[in-house]
PDB file of C-alpha atoms and ligand atoms in Angstrom:
ATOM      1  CA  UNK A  12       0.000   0.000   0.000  1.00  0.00           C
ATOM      2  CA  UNK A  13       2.466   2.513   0.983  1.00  0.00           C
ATOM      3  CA  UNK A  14       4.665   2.387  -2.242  1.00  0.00           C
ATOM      4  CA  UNK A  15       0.996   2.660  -4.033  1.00  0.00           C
ATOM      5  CA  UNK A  16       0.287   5.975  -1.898  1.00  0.00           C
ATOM      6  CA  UNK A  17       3.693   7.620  -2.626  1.00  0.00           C
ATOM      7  CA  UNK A  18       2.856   7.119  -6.221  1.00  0.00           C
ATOM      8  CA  UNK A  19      -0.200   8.587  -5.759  1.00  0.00           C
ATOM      9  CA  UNK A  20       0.771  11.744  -4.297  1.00  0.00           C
ATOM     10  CA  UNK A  21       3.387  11.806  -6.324  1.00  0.00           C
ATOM     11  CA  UNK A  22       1.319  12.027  -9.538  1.00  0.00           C
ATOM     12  CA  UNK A  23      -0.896  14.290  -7.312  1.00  0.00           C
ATOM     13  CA  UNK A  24       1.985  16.670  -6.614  1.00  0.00           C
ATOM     14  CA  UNK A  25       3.291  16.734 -10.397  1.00  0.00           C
ATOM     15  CA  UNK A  26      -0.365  17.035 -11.927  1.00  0.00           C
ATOM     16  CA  UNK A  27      -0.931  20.712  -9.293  1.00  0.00           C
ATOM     17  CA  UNK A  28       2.253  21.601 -10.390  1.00  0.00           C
ATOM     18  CA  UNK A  29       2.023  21.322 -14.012  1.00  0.00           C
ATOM     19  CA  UNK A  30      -1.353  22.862 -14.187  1.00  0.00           C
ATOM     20  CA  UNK A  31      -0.698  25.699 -12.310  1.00  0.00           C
ATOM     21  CA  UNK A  32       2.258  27.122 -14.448  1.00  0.00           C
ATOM     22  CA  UNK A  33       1.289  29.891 -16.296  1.00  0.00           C
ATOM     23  CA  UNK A  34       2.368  29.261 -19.896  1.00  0.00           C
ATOM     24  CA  UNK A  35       2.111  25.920 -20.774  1.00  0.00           C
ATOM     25  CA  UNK A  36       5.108  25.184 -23.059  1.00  0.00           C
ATOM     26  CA  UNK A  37       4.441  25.150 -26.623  1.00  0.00           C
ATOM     27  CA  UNK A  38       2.828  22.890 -28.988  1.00  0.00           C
ATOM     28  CA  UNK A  39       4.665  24.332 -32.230  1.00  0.00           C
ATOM     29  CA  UNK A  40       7.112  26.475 -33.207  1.00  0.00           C
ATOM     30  CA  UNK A  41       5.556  29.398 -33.515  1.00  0.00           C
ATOM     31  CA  UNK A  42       1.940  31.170 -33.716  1.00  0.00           C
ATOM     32  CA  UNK A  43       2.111  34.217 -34.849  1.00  0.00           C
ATOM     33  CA  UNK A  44      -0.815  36.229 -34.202  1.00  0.00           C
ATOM     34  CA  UNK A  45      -3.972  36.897 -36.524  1.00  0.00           C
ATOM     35  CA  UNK A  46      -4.623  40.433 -34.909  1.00  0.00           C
ATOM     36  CA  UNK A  47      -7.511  40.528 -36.966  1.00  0.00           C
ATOM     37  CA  UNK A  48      -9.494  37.345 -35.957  1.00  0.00           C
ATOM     38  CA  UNK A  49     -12.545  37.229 -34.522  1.00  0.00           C
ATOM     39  CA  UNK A  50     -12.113  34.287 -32.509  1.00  0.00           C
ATOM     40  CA  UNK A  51     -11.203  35.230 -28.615  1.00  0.00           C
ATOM     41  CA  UNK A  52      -8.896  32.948 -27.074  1.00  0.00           C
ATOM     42  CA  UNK A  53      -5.812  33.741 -24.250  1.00  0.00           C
ATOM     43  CA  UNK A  54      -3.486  35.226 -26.843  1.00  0.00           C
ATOM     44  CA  UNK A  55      -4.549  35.779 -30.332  1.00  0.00           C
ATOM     45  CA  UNK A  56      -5.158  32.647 -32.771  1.00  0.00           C
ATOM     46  CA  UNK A  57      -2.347  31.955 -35.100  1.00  0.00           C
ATOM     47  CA  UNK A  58      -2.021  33.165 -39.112  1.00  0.00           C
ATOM     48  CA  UNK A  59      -2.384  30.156 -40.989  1.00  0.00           C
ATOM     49  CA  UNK A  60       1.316  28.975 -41.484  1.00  0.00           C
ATOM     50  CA  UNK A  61       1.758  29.215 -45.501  1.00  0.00           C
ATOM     51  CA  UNK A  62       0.789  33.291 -44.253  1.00  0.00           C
ATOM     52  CA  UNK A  63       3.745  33.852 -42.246  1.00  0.00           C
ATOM     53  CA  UNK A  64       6.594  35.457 -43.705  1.00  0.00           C
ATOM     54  CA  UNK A  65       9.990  36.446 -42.374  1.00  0.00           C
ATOM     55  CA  UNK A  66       8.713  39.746 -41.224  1.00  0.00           C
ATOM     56  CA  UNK A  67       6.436  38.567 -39.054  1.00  0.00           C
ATOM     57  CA  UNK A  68       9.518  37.791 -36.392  1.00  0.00           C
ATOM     58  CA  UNK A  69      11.145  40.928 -37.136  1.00  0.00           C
ATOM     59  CA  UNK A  70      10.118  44.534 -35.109  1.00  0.00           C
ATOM     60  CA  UNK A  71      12.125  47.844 -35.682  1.00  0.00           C
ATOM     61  CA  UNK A  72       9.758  50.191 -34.015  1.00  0.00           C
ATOM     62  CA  UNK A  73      12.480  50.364 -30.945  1.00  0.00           C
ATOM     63  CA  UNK A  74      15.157  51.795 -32.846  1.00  0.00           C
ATOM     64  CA  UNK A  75      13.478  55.005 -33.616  1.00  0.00           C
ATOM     65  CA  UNK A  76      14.141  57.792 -30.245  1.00  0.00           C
ATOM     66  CA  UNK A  77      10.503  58.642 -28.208  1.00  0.00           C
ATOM     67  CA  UNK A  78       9.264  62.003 -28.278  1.00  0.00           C
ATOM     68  CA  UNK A  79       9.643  62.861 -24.554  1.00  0.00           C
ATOM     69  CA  UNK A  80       8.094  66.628 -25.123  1.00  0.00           C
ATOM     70  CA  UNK A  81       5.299  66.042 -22.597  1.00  0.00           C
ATOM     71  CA  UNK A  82       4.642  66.353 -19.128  1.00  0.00           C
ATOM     72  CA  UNK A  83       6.838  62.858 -17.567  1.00  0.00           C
ATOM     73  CA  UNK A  84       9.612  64.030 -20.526  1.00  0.00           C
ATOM     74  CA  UNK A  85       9.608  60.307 -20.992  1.00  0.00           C
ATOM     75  CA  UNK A  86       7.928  57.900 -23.926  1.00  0.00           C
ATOM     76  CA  UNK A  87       7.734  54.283 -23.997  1.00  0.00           C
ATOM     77  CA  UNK A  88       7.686  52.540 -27.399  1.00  0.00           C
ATOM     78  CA  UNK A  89       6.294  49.409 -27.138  1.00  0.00           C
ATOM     79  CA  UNK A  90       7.449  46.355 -28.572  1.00  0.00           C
ATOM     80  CA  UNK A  91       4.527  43.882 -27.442  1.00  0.00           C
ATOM     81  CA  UNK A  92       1.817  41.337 -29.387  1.00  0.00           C
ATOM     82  CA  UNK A  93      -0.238  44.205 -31.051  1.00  0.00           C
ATOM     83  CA  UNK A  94       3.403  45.830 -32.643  1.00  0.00           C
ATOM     84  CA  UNK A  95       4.664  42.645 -33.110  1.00  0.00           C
ATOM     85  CA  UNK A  96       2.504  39.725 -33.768  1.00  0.00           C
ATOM     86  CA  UNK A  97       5.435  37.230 -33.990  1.00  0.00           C
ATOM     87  CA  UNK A  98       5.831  37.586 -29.752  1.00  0.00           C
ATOM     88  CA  UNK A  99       2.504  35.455 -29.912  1.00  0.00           C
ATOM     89  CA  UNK A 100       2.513  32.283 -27.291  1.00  0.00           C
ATOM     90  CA  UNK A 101       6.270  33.085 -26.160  1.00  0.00           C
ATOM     91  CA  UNK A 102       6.248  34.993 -23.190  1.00  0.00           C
ATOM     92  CA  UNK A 103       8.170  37.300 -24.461  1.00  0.00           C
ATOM     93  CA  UNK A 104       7.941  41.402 -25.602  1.00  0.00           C
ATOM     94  CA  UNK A 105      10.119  44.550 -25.123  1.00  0.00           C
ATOM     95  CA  UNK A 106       9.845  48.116 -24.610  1.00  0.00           C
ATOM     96  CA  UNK A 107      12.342  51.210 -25.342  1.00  0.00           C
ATOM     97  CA  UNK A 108      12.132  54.115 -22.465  1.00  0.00           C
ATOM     98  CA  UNK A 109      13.337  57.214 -23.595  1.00  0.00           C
ATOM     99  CA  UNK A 110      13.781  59.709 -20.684  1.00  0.00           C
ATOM    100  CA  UNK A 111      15.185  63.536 -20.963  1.00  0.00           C
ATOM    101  CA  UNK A 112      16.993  65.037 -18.024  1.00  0.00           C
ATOM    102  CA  UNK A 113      14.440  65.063 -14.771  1.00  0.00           C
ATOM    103  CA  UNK A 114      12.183  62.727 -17.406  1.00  0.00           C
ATOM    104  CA  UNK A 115      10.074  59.404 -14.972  1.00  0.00           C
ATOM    105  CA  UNK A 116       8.063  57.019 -15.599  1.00  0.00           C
ATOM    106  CA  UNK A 117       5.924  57.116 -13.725  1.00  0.00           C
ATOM    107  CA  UNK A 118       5.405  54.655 -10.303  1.00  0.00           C
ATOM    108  CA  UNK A 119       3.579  51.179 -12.239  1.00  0.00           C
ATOM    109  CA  UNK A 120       3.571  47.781 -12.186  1.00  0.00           C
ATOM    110  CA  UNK A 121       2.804  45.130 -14.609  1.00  0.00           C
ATOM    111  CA  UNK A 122       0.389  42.714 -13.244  1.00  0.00           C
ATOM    112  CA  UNK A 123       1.411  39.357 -15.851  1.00  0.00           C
ATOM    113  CA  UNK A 124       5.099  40.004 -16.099  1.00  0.00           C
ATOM    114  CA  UNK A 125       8.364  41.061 -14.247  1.00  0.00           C
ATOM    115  CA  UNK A 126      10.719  42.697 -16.306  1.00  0.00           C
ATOM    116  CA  UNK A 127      14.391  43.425 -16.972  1.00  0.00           C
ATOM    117  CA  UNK A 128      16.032  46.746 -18.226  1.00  0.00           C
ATOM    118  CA  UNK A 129      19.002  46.850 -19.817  1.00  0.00           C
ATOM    119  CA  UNK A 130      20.230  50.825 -19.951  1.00  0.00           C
ATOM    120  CA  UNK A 131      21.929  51.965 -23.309  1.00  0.00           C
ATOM    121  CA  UNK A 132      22.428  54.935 -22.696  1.00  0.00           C
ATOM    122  CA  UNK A 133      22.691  58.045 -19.471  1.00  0.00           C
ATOM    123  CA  UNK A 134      21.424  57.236 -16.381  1.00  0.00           C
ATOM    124  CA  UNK A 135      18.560  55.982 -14.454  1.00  0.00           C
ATOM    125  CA  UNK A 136      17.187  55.823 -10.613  1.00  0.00           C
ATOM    126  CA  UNK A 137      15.078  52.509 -10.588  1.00  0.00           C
ATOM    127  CA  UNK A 138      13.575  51.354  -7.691  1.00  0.00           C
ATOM    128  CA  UNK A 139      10.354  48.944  -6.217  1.00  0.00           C
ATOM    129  CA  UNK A 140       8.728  48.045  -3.651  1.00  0.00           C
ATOM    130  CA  UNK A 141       8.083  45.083  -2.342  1.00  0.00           C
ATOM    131  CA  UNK A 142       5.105  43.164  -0.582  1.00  0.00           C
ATOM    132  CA  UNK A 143       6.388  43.632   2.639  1.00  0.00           C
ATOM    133  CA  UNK A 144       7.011  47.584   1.807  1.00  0.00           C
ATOM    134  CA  UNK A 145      10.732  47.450   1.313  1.00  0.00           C
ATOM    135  CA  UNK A 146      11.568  49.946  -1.481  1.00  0.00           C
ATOM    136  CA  UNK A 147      14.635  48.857  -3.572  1.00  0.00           C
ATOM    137  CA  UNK A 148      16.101  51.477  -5.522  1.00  0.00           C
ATOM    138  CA  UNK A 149      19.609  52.624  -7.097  1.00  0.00           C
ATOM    139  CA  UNK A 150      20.934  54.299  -9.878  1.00  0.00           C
ATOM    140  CA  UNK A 151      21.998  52.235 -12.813  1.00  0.00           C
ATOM    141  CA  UNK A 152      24.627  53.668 -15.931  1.00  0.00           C
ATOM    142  CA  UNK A 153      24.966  52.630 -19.390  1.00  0.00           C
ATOM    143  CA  UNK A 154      25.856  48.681 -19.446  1.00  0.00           C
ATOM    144  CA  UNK A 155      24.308  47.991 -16.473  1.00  0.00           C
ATOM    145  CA  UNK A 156      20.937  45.722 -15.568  1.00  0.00           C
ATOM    146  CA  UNK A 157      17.785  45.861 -13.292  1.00  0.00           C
ATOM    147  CA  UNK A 158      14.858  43.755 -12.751  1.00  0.00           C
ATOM    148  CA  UNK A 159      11.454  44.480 -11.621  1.00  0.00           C
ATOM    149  CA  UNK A 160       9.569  41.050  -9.866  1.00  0.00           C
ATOM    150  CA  UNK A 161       6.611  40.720 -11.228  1.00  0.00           C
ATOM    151  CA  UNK A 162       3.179  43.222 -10.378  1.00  0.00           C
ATOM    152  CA  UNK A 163       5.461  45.328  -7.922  1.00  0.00           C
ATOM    153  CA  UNK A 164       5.112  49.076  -8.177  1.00  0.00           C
ATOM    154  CA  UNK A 165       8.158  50.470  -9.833  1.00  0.00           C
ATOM    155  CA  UNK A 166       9.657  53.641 -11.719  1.00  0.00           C
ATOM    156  CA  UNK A 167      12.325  54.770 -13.745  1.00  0.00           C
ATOM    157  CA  UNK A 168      13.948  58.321 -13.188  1.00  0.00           C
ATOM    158  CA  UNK A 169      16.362  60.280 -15.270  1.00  0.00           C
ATOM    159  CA  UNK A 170      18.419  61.661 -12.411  1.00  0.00           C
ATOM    160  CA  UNK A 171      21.442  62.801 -15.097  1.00  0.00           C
ATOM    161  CA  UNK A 172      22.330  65.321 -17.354  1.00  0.00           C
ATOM    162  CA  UNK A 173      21.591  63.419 -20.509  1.00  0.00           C
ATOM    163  CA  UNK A 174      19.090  62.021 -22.255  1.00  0.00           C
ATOM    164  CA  UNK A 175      18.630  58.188 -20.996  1.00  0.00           C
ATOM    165  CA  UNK A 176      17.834  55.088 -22.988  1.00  0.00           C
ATOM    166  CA  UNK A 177      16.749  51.839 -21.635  1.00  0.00           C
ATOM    167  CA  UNK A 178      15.449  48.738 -23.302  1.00  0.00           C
ATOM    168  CA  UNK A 179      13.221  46.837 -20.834  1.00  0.00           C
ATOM    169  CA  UNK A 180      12.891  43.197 -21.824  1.00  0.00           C
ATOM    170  CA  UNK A 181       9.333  41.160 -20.067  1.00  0.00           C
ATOM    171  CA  UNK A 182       8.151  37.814 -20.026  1.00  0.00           C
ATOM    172  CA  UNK A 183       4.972  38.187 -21.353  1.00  0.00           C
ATOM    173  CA  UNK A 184       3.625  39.020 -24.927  1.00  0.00           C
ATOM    174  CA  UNK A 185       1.175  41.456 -23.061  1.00  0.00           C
ATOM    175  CA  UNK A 186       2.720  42.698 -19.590  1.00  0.00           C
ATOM    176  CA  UNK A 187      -0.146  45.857 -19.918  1.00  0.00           C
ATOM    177  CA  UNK A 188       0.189  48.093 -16.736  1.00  0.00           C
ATOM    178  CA  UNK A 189      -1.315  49.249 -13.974  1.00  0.00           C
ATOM    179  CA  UNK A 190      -0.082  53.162 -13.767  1.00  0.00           C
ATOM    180  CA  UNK A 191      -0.462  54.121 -10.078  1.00  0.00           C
ATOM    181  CA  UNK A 192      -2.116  58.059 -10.553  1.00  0.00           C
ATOM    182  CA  UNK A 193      -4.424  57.085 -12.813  1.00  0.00           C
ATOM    183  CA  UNK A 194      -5.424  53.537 -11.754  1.00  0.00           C
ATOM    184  CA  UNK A 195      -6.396  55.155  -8.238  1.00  0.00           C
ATOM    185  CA  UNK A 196      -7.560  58.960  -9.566  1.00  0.00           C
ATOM    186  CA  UNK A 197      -8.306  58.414 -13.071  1.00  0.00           C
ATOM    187  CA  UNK A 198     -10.255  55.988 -13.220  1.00  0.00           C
ATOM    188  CA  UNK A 199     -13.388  55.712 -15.667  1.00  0.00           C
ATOM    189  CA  UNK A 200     -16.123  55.466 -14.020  1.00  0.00           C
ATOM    190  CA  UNK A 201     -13.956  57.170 -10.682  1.00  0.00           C
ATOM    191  CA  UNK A 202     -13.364  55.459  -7.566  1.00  0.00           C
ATOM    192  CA  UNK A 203     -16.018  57.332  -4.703  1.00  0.00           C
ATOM    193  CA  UNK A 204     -14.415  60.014  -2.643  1.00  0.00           C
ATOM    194  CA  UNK A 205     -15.567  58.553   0.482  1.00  0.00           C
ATOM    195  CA  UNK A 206     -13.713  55.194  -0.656  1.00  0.00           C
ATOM    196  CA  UNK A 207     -10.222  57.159  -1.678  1.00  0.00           C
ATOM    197  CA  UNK A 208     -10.725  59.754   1.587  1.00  0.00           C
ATOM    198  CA  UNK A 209     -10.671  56.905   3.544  1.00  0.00           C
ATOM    199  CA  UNK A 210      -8.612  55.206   2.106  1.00  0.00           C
ATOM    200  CA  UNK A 211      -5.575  57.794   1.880  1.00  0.00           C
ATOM    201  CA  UNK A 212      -7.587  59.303   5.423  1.00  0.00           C
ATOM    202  CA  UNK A 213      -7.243  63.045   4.178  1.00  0.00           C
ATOM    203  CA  UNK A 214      -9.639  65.805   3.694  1.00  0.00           C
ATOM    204  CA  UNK A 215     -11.576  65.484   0.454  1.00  0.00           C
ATOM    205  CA  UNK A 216      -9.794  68.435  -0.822  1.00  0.00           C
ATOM    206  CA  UNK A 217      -7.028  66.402  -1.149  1.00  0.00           C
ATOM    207  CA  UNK A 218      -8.491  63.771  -3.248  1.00  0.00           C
ATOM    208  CA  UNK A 219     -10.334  66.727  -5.649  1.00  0.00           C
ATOM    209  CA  UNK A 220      -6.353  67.960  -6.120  1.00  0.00           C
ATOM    210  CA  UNK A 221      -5.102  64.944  -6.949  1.00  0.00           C
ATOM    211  CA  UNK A 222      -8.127  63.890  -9.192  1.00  0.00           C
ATOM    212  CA  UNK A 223      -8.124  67.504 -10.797  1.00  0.00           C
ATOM    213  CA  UNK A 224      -4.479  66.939 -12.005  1.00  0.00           C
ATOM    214  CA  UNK A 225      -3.891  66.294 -16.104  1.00  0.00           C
ATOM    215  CA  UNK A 226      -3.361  62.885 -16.687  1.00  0.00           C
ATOM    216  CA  UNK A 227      -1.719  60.949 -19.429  1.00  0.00           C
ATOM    217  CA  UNK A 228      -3.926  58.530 -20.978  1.00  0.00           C
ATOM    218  CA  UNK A 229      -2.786  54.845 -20.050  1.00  0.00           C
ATOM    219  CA  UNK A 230      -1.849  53.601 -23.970  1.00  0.00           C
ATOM    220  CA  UNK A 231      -0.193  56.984 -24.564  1.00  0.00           C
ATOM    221  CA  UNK A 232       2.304  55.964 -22.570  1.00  0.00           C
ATOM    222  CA  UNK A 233       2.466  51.883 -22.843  1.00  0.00           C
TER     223      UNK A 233
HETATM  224  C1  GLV B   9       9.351  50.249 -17.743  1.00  0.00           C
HETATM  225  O1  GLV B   9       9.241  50.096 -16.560  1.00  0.00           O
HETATM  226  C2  GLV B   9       8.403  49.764 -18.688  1.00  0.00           C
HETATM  227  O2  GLV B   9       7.413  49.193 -18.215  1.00  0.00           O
HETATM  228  O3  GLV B   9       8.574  49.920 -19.901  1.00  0.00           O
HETATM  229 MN1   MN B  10       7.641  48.732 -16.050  1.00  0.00          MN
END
């Protein structure tokens, strides 16, 4: 009986485990995505393979600089499924953060991935904090690394004199974001002002301030 039992909860133990991974691994080689199908599915269906062409696993919308004239004087250029169809089923997309002097982006977090910047260029504060409310923060140079654990609330911060490049790499076709201002005083329809007063416990002047401030639209910026 009790080599029967192991077995058991052996086979128990490796059956939880394999169906609780995220991303099963894939099937085929690749699936790049129909962007235009009608069928909904987790990811997007894949072109029909005698459709694919080279091009489909090729993106260069992240060698052209961001326009950081705007209030963060930052852009993201995203390199995810909808830009790049190819990224379809592998876990995989990147982004290019252009920052001018004093430029941020702003404190987010990315709810399916965690993500890993790679800084070409100038310099960056990056920080996060964690689930027990440790922030983690320092200021990377050109050549040097930094990852973000996945759905923690992070930022990146120009604190040089140049402009700064970084090329943030996730692992997920769609990491989408959760941007903290507008998530909490942007949102559509708005979060009550009872809920956010006490929440934040401050006068309800406070909250009309913060809701009253201009806002970046959430896919202007990712
Ligand atoms: C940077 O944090 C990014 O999400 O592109
Ligand atoms: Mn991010």
């Amino acid at each position: 009986m009790a080599p029967l039992r192991s077995l058991f909860l052996l086979s128990l133990t490796v059956f939880i485990f394999t169906s609780c991974r995220a991303d099963p691994d894939p099937l085929q080689d690749f699936c790049v995505a129909d962007l235009k199908s009608d069928i909904t599915v987790n990811g997007f269906p894949c072109k029909l393979a005698s459709n694919v062409a080279s091009e489909d696993f090729f993106f260069s919308g992240l060698t052209v600089a961001g326009n950081t004239n705007n209030m963060f004087k930052t852009n993201i250029t995203i390199g995810n499924v909808h830009s790049f169809p190819g990224l379809n089923t592998l876990g995989l997309s990147m982004n290019r953060v252009d920052l001018a002097p004093g430029g941020i982006n702003p404190l987010h977090s990315h709810p399916r991935a965690s993500e890993i910047g790679f800084v070409v260029q100038g310099e960056l504060l990056v920080g996060f904090v964690s689930t027990a409310n440790v922030f983690y923060s320092i200021v990377v140079k050109a050549g040097e690394s930094f990852i973000i654990p996945r759905g923690l609330f992070h930022f990146q911060y120009n604190t040089g004199n140049e402009n700064a490049v970084a090329v943030m790499a996730f692992d997920n076709q769609l990491p989408e974001v959760v941007m903290a201002p507008l998530a909490l005083f942007g949102s559509k329809p708005a979060i009550p002002i009872d809920v956010l007063t006490k929440t934040f416990q401050v006068d309800a002047s406070v909250i009309q301030l913060l809701i009253s401030k201009p806002r970046r639209r959430k896919n202007f910026l990712h």
